[in-house]
Coordinates of C-alpha atoms and ligand atoms in Angstrom, one line a residue:
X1 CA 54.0 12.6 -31.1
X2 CA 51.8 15.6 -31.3
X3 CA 48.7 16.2 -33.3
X4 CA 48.1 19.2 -31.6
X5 CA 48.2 22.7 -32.8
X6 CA 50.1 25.7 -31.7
X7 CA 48.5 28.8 -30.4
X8 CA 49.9 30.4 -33.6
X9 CA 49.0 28.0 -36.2
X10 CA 45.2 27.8 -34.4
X11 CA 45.4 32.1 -34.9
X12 CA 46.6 31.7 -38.3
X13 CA 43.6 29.1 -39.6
X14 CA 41.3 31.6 -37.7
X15 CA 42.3 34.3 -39.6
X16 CA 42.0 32.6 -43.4
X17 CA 39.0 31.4 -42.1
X18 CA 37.4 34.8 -41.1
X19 CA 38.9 36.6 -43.9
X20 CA 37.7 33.3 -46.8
X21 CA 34.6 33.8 -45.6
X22 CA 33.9 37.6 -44.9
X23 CA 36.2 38.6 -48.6
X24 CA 36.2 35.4 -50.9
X25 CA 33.2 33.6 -50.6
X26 CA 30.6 35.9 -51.0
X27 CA 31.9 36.6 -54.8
X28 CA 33.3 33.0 -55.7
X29 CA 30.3 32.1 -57.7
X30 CA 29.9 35.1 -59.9
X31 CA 33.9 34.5 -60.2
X32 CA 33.4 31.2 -61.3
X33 CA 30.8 32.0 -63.7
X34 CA 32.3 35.0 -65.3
X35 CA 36.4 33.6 -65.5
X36 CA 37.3 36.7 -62.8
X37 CA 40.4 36.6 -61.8
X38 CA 40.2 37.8 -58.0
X39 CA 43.1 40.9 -58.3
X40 CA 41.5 43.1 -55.5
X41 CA 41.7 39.4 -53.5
X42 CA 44.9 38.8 -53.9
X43 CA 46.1 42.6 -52.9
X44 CA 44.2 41.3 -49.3
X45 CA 46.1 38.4 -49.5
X46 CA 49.4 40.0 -49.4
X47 CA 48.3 42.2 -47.0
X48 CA 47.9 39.2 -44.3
X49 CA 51.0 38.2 -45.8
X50 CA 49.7 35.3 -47.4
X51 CA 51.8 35.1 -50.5
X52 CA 54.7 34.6 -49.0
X53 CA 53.8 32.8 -45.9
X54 CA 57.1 31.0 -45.5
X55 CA 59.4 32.7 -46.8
X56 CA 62.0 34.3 -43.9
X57 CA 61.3 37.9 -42.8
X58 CA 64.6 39.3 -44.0
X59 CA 63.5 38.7 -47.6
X60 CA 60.0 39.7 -46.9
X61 CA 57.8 37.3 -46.1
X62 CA 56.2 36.4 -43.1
X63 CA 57.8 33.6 -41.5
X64 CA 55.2 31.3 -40.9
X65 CA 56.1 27.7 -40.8
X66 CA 54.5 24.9 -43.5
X67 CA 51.7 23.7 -41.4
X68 CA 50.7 27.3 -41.0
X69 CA 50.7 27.5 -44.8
X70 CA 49.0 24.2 -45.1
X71 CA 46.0 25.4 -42.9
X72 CA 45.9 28.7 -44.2
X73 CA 45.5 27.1 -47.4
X74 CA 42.9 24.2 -46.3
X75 CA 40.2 27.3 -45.1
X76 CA 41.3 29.6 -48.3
X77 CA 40.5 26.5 -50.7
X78 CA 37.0 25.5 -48.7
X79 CA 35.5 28.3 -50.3
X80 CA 37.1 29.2 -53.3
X81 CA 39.6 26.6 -54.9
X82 CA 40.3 29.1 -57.5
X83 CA 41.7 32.0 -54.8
X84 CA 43.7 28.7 -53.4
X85 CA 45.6 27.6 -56.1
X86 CA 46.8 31.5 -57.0
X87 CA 48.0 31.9 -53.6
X88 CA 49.8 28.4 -53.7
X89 CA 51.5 28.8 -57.2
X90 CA 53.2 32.0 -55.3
X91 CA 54.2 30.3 -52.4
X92 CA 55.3 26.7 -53.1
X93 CA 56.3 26.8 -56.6
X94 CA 58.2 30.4 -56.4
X95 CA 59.0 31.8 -53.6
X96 CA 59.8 28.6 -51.8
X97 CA 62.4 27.8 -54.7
X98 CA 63.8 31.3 -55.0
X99 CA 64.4 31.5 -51.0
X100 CA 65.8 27.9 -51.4
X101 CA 68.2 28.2 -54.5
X102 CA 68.0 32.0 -55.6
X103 CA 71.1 33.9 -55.7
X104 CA 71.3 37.1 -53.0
X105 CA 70.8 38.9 -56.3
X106 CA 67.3 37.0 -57.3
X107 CA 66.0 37.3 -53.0
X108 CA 66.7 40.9 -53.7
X109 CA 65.2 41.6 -56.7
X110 CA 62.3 39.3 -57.0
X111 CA 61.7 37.4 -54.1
X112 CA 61.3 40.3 -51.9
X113 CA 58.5 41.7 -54.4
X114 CA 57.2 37.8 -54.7
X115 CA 57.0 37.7 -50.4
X116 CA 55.0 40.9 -50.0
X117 CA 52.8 40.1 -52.9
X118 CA 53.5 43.3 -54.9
X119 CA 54.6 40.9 -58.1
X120 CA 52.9 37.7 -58.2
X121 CA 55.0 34.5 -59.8
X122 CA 54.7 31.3 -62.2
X123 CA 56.1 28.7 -62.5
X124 CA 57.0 27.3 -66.5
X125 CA 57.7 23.2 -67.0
X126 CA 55.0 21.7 -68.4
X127 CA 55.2 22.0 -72.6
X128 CA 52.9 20.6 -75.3
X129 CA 54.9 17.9 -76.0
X130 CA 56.3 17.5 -71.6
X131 CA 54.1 17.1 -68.9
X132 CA 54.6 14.2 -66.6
X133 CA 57.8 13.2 -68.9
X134 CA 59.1 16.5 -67.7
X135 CA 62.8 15.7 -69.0
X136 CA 61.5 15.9 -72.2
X137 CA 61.8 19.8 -72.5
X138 CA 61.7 21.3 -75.9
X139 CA 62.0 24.8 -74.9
X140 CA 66.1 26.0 -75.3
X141 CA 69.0 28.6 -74.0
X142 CA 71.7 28.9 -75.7
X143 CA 74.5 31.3 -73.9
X144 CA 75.5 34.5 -75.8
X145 CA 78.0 36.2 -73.8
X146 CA 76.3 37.3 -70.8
X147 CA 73.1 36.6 -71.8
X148 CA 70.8 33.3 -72.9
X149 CA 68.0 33.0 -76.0
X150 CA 65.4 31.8 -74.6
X151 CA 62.8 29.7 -77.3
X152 CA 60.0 27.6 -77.1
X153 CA 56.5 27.2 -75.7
X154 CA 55.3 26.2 -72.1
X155 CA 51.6 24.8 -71.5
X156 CA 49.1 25.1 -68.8
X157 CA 50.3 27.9 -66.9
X158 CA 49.0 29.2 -63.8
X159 CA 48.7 32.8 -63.1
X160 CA 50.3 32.8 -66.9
X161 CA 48.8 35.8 -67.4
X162 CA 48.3 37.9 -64.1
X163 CA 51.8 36.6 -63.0
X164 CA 55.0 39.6 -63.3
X165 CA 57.8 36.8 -62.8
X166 CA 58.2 33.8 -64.0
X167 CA 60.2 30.9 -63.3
X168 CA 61.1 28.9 -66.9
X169 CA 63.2 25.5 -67.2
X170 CA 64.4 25.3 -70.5
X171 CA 67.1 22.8 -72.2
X172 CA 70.4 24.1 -72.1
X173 CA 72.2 20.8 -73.1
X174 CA 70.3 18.5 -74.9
X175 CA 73.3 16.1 -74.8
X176 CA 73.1 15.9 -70.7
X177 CA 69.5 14.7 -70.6
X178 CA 67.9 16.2 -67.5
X179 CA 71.7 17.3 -66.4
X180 CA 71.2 19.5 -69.2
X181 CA 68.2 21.5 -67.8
X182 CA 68.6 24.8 -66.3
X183 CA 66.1 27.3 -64.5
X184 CA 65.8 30.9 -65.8
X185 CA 63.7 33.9 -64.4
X186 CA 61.8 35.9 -67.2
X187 CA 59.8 38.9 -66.9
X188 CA 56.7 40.1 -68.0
X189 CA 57.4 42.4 -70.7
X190 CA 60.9 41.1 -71.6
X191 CA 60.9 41.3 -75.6
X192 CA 59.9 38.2 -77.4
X193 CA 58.4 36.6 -74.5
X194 CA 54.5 36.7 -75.2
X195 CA 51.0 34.9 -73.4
X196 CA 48.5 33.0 -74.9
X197 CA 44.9 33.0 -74.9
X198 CA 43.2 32.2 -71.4
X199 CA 42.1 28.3 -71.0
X200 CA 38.8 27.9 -70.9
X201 CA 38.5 25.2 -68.3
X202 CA 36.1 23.0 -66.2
X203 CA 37.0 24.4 -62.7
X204 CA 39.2 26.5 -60.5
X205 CA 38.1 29.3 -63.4
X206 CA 38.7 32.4 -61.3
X207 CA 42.1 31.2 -61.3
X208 CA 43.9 31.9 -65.1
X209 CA 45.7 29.4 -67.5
X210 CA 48.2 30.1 -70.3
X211 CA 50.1 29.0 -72.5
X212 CA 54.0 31.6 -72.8
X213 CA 55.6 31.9 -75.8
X214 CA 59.6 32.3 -76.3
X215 CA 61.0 33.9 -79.3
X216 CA 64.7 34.8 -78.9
X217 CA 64.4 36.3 -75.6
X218 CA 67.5 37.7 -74.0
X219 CA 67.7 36.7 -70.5
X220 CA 70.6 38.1 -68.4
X221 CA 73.3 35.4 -66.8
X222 CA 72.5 36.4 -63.2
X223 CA 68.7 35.3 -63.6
X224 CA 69.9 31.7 -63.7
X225 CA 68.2 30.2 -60.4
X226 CA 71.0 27.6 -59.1
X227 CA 73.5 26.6 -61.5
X228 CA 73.2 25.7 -64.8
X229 CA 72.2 22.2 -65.5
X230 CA 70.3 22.0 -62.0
X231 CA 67.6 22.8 -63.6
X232 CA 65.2 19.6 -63.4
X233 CA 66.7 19.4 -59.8
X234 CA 65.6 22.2 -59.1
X235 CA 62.0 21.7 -60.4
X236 CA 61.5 18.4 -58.6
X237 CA 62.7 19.8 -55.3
X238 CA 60.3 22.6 -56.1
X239 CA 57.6 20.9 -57.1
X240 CA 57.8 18.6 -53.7
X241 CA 56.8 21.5 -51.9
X242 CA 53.7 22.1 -54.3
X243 CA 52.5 18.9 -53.9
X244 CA 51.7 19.5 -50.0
X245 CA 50.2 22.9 -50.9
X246 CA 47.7 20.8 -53.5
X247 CA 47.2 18.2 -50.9
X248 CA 45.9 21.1 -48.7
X249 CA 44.0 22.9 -51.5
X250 CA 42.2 19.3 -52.0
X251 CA 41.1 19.2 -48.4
X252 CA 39.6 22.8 -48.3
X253 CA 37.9 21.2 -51.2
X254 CA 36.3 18.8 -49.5
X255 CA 35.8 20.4 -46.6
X256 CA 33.9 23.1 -48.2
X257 CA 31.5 20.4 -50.1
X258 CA 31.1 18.4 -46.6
X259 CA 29.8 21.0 -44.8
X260 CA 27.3 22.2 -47.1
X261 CA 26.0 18.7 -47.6
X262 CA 25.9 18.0 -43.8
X263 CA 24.0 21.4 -43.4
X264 CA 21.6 20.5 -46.9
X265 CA 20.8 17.0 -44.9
X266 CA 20.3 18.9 -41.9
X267 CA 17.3 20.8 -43.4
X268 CA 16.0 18.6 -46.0
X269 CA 13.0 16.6 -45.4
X270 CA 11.8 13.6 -47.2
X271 CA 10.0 10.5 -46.2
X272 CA 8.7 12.4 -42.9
X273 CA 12.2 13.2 -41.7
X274 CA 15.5 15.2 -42.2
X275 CA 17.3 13.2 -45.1
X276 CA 20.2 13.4 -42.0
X277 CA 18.2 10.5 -40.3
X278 CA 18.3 8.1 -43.2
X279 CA 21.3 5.5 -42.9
X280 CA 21.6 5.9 -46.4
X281 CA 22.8 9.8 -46.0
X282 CA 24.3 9.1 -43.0
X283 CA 26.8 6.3 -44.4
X284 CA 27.6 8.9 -46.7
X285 CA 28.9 11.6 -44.2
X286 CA 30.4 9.6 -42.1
X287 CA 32.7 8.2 -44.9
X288 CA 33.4 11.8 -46.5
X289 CA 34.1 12.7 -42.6
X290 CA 36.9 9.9 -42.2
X291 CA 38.4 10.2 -45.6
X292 CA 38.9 14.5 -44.9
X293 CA 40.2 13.4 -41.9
X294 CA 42.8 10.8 -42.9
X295 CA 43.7 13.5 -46.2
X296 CA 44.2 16.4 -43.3
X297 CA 46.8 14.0 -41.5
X298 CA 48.5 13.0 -44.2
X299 CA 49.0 16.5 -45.4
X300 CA 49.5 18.1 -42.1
X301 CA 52.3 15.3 -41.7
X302 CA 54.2 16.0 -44.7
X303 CA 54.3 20.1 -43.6
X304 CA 55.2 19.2 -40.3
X305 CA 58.1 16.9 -41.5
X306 CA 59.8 19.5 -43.7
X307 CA 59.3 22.1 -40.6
X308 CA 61.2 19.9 -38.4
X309 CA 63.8 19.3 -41.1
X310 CA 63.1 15.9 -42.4
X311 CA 62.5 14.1 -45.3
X312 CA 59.3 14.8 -47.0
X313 CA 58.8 13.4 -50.4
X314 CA 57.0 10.7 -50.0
X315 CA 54.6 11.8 -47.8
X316 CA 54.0 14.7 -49.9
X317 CA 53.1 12.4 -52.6
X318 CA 50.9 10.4 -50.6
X319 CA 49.1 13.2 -48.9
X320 CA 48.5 14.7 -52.5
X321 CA 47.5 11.6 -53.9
X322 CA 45.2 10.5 -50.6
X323 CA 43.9 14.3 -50.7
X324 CA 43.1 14.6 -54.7
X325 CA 41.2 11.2 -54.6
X326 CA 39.1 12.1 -51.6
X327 CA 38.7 15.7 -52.6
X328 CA 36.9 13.9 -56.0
X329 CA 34.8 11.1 -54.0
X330 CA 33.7 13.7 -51.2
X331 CA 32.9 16.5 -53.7
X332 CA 30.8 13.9 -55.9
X333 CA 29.1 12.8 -53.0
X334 CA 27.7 16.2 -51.6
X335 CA 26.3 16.5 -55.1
X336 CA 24.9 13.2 -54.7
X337 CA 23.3 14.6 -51.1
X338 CA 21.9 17.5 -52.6
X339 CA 20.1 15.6 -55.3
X340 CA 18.8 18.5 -58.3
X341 CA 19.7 21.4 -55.6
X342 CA 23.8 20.0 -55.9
X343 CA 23.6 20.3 -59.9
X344 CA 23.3 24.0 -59.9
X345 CA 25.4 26.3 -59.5
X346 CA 23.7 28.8 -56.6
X347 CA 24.3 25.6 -54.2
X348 CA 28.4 25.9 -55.2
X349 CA 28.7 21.9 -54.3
X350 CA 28.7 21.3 -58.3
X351 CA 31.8 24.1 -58.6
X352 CA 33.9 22.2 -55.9
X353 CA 32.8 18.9 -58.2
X354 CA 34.5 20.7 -60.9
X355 CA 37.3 22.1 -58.9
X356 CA 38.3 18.7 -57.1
X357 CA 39.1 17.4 -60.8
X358 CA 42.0 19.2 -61.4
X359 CA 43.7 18.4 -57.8
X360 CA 44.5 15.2 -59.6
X361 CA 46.3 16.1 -62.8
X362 CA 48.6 19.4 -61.9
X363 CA 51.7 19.5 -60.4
X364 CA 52.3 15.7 -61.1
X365 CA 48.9 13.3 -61.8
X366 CA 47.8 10.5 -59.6
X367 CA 49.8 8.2 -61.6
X368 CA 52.7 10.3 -61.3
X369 CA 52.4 10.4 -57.6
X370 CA 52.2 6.9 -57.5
X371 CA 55.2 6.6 -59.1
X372 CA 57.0 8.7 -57.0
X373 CA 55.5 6.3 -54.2
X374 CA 56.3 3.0 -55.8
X375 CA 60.0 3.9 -56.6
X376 CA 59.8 5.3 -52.7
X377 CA 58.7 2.4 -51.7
X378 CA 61.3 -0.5 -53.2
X379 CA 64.5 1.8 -52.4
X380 CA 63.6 1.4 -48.9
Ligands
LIG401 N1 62.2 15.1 -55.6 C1 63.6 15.4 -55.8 N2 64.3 14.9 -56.8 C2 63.6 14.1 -57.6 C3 62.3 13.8 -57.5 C4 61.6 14.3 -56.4 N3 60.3 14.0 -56.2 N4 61.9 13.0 -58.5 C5 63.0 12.8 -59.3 N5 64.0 13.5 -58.8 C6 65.4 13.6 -59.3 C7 66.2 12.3 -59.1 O1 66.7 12.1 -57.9 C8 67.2 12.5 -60.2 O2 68.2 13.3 -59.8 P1 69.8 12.9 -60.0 O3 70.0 12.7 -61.5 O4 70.5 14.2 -59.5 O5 70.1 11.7 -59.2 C9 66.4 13.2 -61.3 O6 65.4 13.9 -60.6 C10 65.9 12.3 -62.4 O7 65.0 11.4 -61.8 P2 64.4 10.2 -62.5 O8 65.5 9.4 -63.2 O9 63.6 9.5 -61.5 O10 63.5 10.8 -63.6 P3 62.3 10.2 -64.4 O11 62.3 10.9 -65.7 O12 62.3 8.7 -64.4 O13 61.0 10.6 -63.6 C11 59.4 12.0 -62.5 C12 60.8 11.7 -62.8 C13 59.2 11.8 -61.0 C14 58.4 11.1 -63.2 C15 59.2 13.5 -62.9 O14 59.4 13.6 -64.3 C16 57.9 14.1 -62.5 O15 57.8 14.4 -61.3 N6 57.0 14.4 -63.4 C17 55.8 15.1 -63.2 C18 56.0 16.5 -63.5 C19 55.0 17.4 -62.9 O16 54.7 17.3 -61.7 N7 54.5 18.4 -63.6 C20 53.6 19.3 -63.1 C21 53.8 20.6 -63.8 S1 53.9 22.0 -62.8 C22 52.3 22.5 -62.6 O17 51.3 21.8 -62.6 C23 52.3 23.9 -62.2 C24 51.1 24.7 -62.2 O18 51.0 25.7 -62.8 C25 50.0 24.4 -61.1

């Protein structure tokens, strides 16, 4: 067993770090305040190759393996959740599933754009009416000669509106159940196919959510990811993969509120001394400390199973459901530690407070995880 890490992945967390602090951080909170999405960020991003960090040279990407990606992600995140869940969308939900089950036709014509970070991608499950009871898809294609109508509505969409391609599931049987789902690419621009207004939401707001509207649009047969009726199959498999990349976005979270309240308790006086010197503080750290710790293992674990090959599922629900909860707790608690300075925004502990949240309800809620876990659990 080895929990040590390579010279390579040790450069590649060097180089987020340098390049999250030095390009992201010093415009996060204006970004946060204002909604901005971080486009001249994300060019940068794909210039390190960081938006298609797994994905195999040959189609463009830059062949890093998952722990790599989960690091990258863990320093991108410390400082700007927002910038973290952008680059994650790109990489775990669609390149990852494109490179996995695309045709040579879809590598060719989108993934290669996806890997360099020319086009960015989104992925399109969740509906009004289908979010953890994803089966329940309402959104249809129905096959006219070489081409499917695509109608319908898809909620809470990440990079819904920045995004160029985007990765829809849709019913195409309703008689088959979840054997009746199938996975379609649309593009931006296709006609009929239209975005909603921008969320306005509680955290990661730099980072945009839409809802995508479907009316009659004619998508051609060869944009049909897998096979038809794999579709749900081929979400879940995807959306395994997410749920390390969240797991990792969750510890940059609370990494990024640890340090500032060990620095704030550092400096702050009260009762004659640094606040660092009271117990009470002190109990505090040293439990935010061992829970990042125990998340960051857990996480790194389920990247370094699926790198060597193994099954990962499990531990990618754990490590996002160990990693959401502590990202919540730690960020509450550096509030906590910063007293009146943590509840405005110029300290940034109250954005990761409000960023942590939603590390627990996307890409499958706590309960949702612990289902996956339960069911996990009595098979074995
Ligand atoms: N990995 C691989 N396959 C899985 C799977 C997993 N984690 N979970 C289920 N499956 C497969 C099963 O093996 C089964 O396949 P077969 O029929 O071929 O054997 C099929 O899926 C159906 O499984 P179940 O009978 O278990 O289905 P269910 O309806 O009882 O429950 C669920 C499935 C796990 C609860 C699933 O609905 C789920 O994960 N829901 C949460 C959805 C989710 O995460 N949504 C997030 C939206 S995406 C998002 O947030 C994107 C964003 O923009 C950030």
């Amino acid at each position: 067993m080895n929990f040590l890490l390579t010279e390579e992945q040790k450069l590649i967390q060097q180089t987020a770090r340098e390049f999250a602090e030095q390009e992201i951080a010093p415009s996060a909170i204006e970004r946060d305040k204002n909604a901005e999405f971080p486009t001249e960020i994300v060019k940068k991003l794909a210039e390190l190759g960081f938006m298609g960090m797994m994905v195999d040279p040959q189609y463009d990407g830059a062949g890093m393996d998952t722990v790599s990606y989960g690091l990258a992600m863990m320093e991108i995140s410390k400082v700007d959740a927002s910038v973290g869940v952008i680059m994650s969308v790109n990489n775990s939900l669609v390149t990852f599933g494109l490179e996995k089950y695309g045709s040579e036709f879809i590598k060719e014509k989108y993934l290669k754009p996806l890997s360099r970070g020319e086009k960015l991608g989104a992925f399109a499950l969740s509906e009004p009416e289908a979010g953890s009871d994803a089966t329940q898809q309402r959104t249809t294609a129905e096959k006219d000669g070489n081409f499917w109508v695509l109608n319908g509505m898809k909620n809470w969409i990440t990079n819904g509106k920045n995004a160029d391609i985007y990765i829809v599931i849709a019913q195409t049987n309703k008689e088959l159940k979840h054997k009746g789902i199938t996975a379609f690419i649309v593009e931006k621009g296709m006609e009929g196919f239209t975005q909603g207004v921008k969320e306005d939401k509680l955290g990661i707001r730099s980072s945009d959510t839409c809802s995508l509207s479907f009316n009659n649009v004619r998508i051609p047969q060869e944009n049909v990811i897998w096979e038809v009726g794999k579709g749900f199959n081929f979400a879940m498999n995807t959306l395994n993969g997410g749920r390390y990349g969240i797991a990792s976005q969750a510890v940059g979270i609370a990494m990024g509120a640890y340090e500032k309240a060990l620095k704030y308790s550092k400096e702050r006086k009260a009762f004659g001394t640094e606040i660092a010197n009271h117990q009470a503080i002190q109990f505090k750290l040293a439990d935010m400390a061992t829970k990042i710790e125990a998340a960051k293992l857990l996480t790194l674990q389920a990247c370094a199973l699926k790198d060597a090959g193994q099954d990962y599922i499990t531990q990618a629900s754990m490590a996002k459901l160990f990693a959401s909860e502590t990202a919540v707790e730690v960020t509450r608690e550096a509030v906590q530690i910063l007293g009146g300075y943590g509840y405005v925004r110029e300290y940034e502990v109250e954005r990761m407070y409000r960023d942590a949240k939603i590390t627990e309800i996307y890409e499958g809620t706590s309960e949702i995880q612990r289902i996956i876990i339960g069911r996990s659990i009595l098979k074995n």
